[in-house]
CSV table of C-alpha atoms in Angstrom, one decimal:
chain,number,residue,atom,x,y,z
A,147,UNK,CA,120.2,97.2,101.4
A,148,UNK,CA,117.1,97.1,99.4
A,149,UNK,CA,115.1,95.0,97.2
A,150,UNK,CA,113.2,96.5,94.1
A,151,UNK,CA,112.5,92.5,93.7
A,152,UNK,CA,113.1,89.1,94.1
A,153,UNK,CA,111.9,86.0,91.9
A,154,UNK,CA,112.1,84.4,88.2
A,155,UNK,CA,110.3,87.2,86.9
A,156,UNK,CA,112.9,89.7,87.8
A,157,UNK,CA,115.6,90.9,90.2
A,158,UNK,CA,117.6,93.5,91.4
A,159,UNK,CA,118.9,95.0,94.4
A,160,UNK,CA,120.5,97.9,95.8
A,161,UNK,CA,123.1,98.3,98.5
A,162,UNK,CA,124.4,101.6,99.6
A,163,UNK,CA,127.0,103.3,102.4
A,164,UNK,CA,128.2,106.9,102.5
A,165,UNK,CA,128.1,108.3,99.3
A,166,UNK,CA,128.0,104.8,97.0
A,167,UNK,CA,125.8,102.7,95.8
A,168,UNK,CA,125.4,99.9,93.3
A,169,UNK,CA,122.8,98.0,92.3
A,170,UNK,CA,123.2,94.4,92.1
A,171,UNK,CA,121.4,92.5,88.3
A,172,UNK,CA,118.5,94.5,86.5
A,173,UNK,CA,115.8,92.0,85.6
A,174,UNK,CA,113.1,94.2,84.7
A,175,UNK,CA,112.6,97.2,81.9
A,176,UNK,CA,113.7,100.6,82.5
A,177,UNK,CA,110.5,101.7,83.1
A,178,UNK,CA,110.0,99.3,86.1
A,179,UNK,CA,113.2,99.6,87.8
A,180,UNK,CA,112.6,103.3,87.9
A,181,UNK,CA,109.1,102.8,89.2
A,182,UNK,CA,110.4,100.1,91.7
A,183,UNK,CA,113.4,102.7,92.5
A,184,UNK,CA,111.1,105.7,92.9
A,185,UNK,CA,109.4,103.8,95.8
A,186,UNK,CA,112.3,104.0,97.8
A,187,UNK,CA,113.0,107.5,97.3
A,188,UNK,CA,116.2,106.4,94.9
A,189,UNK,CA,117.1,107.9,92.0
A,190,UNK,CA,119.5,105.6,89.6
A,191,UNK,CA,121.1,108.2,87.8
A,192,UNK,CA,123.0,107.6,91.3
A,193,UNK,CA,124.5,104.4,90.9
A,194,UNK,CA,127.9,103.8,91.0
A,195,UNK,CA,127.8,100.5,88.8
A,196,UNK,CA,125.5,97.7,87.9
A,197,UNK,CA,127.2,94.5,89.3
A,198,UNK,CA,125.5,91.4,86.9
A,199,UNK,CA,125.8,88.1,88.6
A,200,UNK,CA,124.9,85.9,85.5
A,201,UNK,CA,123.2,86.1,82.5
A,202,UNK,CA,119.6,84.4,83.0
A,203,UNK,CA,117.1,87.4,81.8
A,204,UNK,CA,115.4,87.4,85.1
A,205,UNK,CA,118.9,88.9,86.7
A,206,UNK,CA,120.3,90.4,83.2
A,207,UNK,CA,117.6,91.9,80.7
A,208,UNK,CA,117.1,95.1,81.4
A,209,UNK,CA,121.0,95.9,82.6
A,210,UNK,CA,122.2,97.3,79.5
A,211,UNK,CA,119.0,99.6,78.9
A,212,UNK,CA,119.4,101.0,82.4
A,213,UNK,CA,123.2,101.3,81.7
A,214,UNK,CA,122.6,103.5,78.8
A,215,UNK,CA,120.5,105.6,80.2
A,216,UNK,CA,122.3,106.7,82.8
A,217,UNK,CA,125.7,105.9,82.0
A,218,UNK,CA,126.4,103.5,84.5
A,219,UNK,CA,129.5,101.1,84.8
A,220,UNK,CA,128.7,97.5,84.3
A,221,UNK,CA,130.6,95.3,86.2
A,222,UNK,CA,130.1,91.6,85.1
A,223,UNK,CA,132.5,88.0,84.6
A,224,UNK,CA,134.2,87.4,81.4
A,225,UNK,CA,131.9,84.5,81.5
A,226,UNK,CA,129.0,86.1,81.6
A,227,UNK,CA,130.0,89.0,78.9
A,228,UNK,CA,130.8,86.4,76.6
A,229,UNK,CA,127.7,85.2,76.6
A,230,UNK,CA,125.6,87.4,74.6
A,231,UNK,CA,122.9,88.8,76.8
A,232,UNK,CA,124.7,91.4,78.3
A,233,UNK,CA,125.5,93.8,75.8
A,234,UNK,CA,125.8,97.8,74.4
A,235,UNK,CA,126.2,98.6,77.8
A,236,UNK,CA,128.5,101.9,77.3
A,237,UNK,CA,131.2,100.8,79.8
A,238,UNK,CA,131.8,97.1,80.5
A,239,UNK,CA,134.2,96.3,83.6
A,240,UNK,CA,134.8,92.7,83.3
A,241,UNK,CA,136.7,90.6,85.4
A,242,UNK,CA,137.7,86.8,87.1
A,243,UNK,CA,135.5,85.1,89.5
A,244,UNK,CA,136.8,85.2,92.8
A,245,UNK,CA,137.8,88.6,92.7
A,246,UNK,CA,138.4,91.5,95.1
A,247,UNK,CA,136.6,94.7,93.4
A,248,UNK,CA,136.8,98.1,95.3
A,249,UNK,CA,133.1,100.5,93.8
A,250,UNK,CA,133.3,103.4,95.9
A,251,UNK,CA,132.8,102.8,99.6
A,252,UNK,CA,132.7,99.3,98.7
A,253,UNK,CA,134.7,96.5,99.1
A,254,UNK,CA,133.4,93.4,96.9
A,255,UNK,CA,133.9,89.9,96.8
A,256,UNK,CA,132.9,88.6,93.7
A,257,UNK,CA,131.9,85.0,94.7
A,258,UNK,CA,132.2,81.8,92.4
A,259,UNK,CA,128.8,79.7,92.6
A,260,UNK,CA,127.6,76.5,91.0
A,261,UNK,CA,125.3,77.5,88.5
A,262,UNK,CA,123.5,76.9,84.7
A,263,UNK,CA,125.0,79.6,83.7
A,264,UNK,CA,129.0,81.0,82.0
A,265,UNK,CA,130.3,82.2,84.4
A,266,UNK,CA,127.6,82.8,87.6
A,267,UNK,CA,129.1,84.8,90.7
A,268,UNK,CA,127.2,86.2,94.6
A,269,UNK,CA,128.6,89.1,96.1
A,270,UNK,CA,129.8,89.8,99.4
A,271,UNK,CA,130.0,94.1,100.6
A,272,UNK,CA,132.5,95.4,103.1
A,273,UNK,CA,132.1,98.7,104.0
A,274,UNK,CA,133.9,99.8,107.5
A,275,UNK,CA,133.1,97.3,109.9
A,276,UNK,CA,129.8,96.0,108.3
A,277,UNK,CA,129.4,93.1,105.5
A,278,UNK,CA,126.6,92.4,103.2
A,279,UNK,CA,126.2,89.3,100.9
A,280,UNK,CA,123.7,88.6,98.3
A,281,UNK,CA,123.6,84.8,98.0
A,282,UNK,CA,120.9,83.6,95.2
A,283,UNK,CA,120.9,81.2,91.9
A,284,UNK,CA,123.1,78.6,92.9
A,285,UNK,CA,122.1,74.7,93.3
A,286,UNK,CA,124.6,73.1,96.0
A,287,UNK,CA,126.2,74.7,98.6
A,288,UNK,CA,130.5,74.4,98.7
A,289,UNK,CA,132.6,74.8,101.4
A,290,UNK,CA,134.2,77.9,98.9
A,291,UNK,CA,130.5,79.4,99.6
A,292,UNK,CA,130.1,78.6,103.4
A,293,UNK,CA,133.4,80.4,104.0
A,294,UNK,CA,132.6,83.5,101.8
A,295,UNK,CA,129.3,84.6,103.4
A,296,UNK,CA,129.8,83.6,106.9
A,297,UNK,CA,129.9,86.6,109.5
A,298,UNK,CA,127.6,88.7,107.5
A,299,UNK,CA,125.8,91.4,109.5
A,300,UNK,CA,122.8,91.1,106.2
A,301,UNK,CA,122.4,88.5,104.4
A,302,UNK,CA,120.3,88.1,101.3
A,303,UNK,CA,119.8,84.1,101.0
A,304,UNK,CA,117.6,82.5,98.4
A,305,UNK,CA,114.7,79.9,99.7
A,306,UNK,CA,113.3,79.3,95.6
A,307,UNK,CA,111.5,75.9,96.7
A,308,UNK,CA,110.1,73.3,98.9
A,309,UNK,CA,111.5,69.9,97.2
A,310,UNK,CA,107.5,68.3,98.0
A,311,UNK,CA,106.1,71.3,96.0
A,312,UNK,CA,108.0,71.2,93.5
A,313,UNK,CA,108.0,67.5,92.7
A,314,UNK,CA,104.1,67.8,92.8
A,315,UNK,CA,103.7,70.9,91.0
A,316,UNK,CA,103.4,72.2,87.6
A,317,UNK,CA,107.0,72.1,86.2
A,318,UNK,CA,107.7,69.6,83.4
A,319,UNK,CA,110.4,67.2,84.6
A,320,UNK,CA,113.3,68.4,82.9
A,321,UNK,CA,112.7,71.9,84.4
A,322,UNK,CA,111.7,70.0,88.1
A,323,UNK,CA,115.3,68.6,87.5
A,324,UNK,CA,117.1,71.6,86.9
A,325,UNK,CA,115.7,73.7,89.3
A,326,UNK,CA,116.1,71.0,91.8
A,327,UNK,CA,119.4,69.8,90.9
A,328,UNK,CA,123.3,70.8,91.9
A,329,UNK,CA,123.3,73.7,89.4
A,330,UNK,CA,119.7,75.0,89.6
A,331,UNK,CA,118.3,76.8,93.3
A,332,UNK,CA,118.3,76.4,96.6
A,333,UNK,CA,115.7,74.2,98.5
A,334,UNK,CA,114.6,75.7,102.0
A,335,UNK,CA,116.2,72.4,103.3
A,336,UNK,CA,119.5,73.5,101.4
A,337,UNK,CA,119.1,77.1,102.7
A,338,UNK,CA,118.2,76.5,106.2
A,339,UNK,CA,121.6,73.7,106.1
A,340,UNK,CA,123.7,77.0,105.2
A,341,UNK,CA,122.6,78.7,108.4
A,342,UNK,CA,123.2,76.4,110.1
A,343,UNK,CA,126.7,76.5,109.3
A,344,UNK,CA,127.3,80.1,109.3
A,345,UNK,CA,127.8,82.7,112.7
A,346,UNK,CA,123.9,83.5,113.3
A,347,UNK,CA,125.6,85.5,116.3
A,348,UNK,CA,126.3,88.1,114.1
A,349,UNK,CA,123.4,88.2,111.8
A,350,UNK,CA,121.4,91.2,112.1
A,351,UNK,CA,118.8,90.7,109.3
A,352,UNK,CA,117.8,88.0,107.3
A,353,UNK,CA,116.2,88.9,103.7
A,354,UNK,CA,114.5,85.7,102.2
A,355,UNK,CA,115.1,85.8,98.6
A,356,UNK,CA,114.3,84.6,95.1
A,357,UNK,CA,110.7,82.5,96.6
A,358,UNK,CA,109.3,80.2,94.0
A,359,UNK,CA,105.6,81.4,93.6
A,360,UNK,CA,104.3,78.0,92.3
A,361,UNK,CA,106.9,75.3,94.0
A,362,UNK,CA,107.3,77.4,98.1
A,363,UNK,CA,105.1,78.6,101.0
A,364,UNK,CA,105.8,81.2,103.5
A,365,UNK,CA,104.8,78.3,105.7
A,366,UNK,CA,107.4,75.7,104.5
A,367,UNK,CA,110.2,78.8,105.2
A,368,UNK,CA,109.0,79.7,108.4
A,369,UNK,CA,109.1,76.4,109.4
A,370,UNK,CA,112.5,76.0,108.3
A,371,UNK,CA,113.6,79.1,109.9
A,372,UNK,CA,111.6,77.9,113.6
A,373,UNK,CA,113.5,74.5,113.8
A,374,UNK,CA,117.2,76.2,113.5
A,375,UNK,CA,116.5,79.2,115.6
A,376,UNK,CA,113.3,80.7,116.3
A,377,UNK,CA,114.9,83.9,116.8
A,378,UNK,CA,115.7,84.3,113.4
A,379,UNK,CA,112.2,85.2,112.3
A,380,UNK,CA,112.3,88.3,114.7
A,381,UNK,CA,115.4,89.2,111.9
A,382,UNK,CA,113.7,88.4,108.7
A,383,UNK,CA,112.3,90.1,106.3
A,384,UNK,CA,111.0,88.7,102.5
A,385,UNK,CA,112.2,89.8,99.1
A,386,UNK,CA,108.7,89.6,97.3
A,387,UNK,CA,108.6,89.8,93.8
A,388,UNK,CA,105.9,92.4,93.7
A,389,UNK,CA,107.5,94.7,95.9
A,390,UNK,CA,111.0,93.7,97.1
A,391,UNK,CA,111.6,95.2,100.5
A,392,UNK,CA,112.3,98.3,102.4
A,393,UNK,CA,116.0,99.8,103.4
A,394,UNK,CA,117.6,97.6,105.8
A,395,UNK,CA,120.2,99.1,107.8
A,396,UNK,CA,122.6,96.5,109.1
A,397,UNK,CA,123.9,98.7,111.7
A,398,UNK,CA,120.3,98.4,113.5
A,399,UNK,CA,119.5,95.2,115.3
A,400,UNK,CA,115.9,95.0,115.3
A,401,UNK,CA,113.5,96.2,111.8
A,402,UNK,CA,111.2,98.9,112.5
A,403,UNK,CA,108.7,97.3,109.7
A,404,UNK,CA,106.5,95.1,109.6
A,405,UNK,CA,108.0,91.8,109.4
A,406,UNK,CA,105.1,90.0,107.7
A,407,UNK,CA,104.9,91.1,104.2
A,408,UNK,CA,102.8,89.3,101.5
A,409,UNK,CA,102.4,86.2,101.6
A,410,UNK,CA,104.4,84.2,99.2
């Protein structure tokens, strides 16, 4: 797994094994994502598909440019292709939430989320004995989640804000309320709850994901992260929006990076 970036002003990452790979949302313009992509020695002619997890333009906008261009499947929920913001994408594979999809290599779980959005889904990746999830932009954490993304070897899990920050901070109340509320994002307090419900035995690496840069701190998550298991910042890394982060390779324990990126 990598990330080519992480936050409201764009998203989009890539997982690959053997000879697949898909990219997961396109929130930035083609000329971005190929900059982004070009620092990690990708090229995105080589994508398998383009799995869209909702249509909010920080996860959708630049999908159906980047489609075009390299003739990419788009793989997205009826929900979400019905809503307008995802289209002229040359081939549209649309399909039910909670579904099984096979991409390549890839098993996928196409996970059902509570969201502001048509018809928002996470994914989970299978691929031989190793399992991937990407878990952002959802407000409340089900029991449907919890059991969907437990036992994953990498887990991409959004921390967007620290509640304190965020009811002090610049948002207007009707946007502190929906990012705060059951559909919006995760607080750290919601995301650290989640691991501590999941099987951190088997979690290799920890990617810290969709950070609020005006409502978080690194020092809120790390805190969070400390009081449920202190070993779990020795397996983190942090999905900046600037720069994303680095391959990840799930079958190795212990990064050989520099765990302290930017600070949020």
């Amino acid at each position: 797994m990598a990330s080519l970036g992480s936050g409201s002003r764009g998203n989009a990452t890539l997982l690959q094994a053997d000879e697949s790979c898909v990219l997961v949302d396109c929130g930035f313009t083609l000329r971005e994502i190929q900059r982004r992509a070009s620092q990690r020695d990708f090229d995105l002619a080589d994508l398998d598909a383009i799995l869209v997890t909702h249509e909010h333009s920080d996860h959708s906008s630049g999908v159906a440019a980047l489609a075009r261009h390299c003739d990419i499947p788009v793989y997205l929920t009826h929900g979400t292709l019905a809503s307008g913001r995802v289209s002229n994408c040359p081939q549209v594979r649309t399909f039910n939430g909670d579904t099984q999809l096979h991409i390549g290599a890839f098993k996928v779980h196409a996970v059902t989320v509570p969201h502001d959005a048509r018809e928002p889904v996470q994914y989970c990746f299978e691929y031989a004995d190793q399992r991937a999830g990407v878990l952002t932009d959802l407000g409340s954490v089900t029991s449907h989640v919890r059991n969907a993304f437990d036992d994953c070897d990498l887990l991409l899990l959004e921390f967007n804000h620290d509640r304190r920050l965020l009811a002090d901070g610049p948002y207007p109340i009707s946007l502190k309320r929906r990012v705060g509320g059951d559909w919006g994002h995760l607080s750290n307090t919601q995301a650290a709850e989640l691991l501590g419900q999941l099987n951190l035995s088997r979690l290799k690496h920890l990617a810290i994901a969709h950070i609020s840069e005006k409502n978080n701190s690194r020092e809120s998550v790390e805190t969070q992260l400390r009081e449920l298991d202190p070993t779990l910042l020795d397996r983190t890394v942090w999905a900046t929006q600037a720069e994303g982060f680095d391959w990840i390779d799930p079958s190795v324990m212990t990064p050989s990076w520099d765990t302290h990126l930017e600070s949020v």
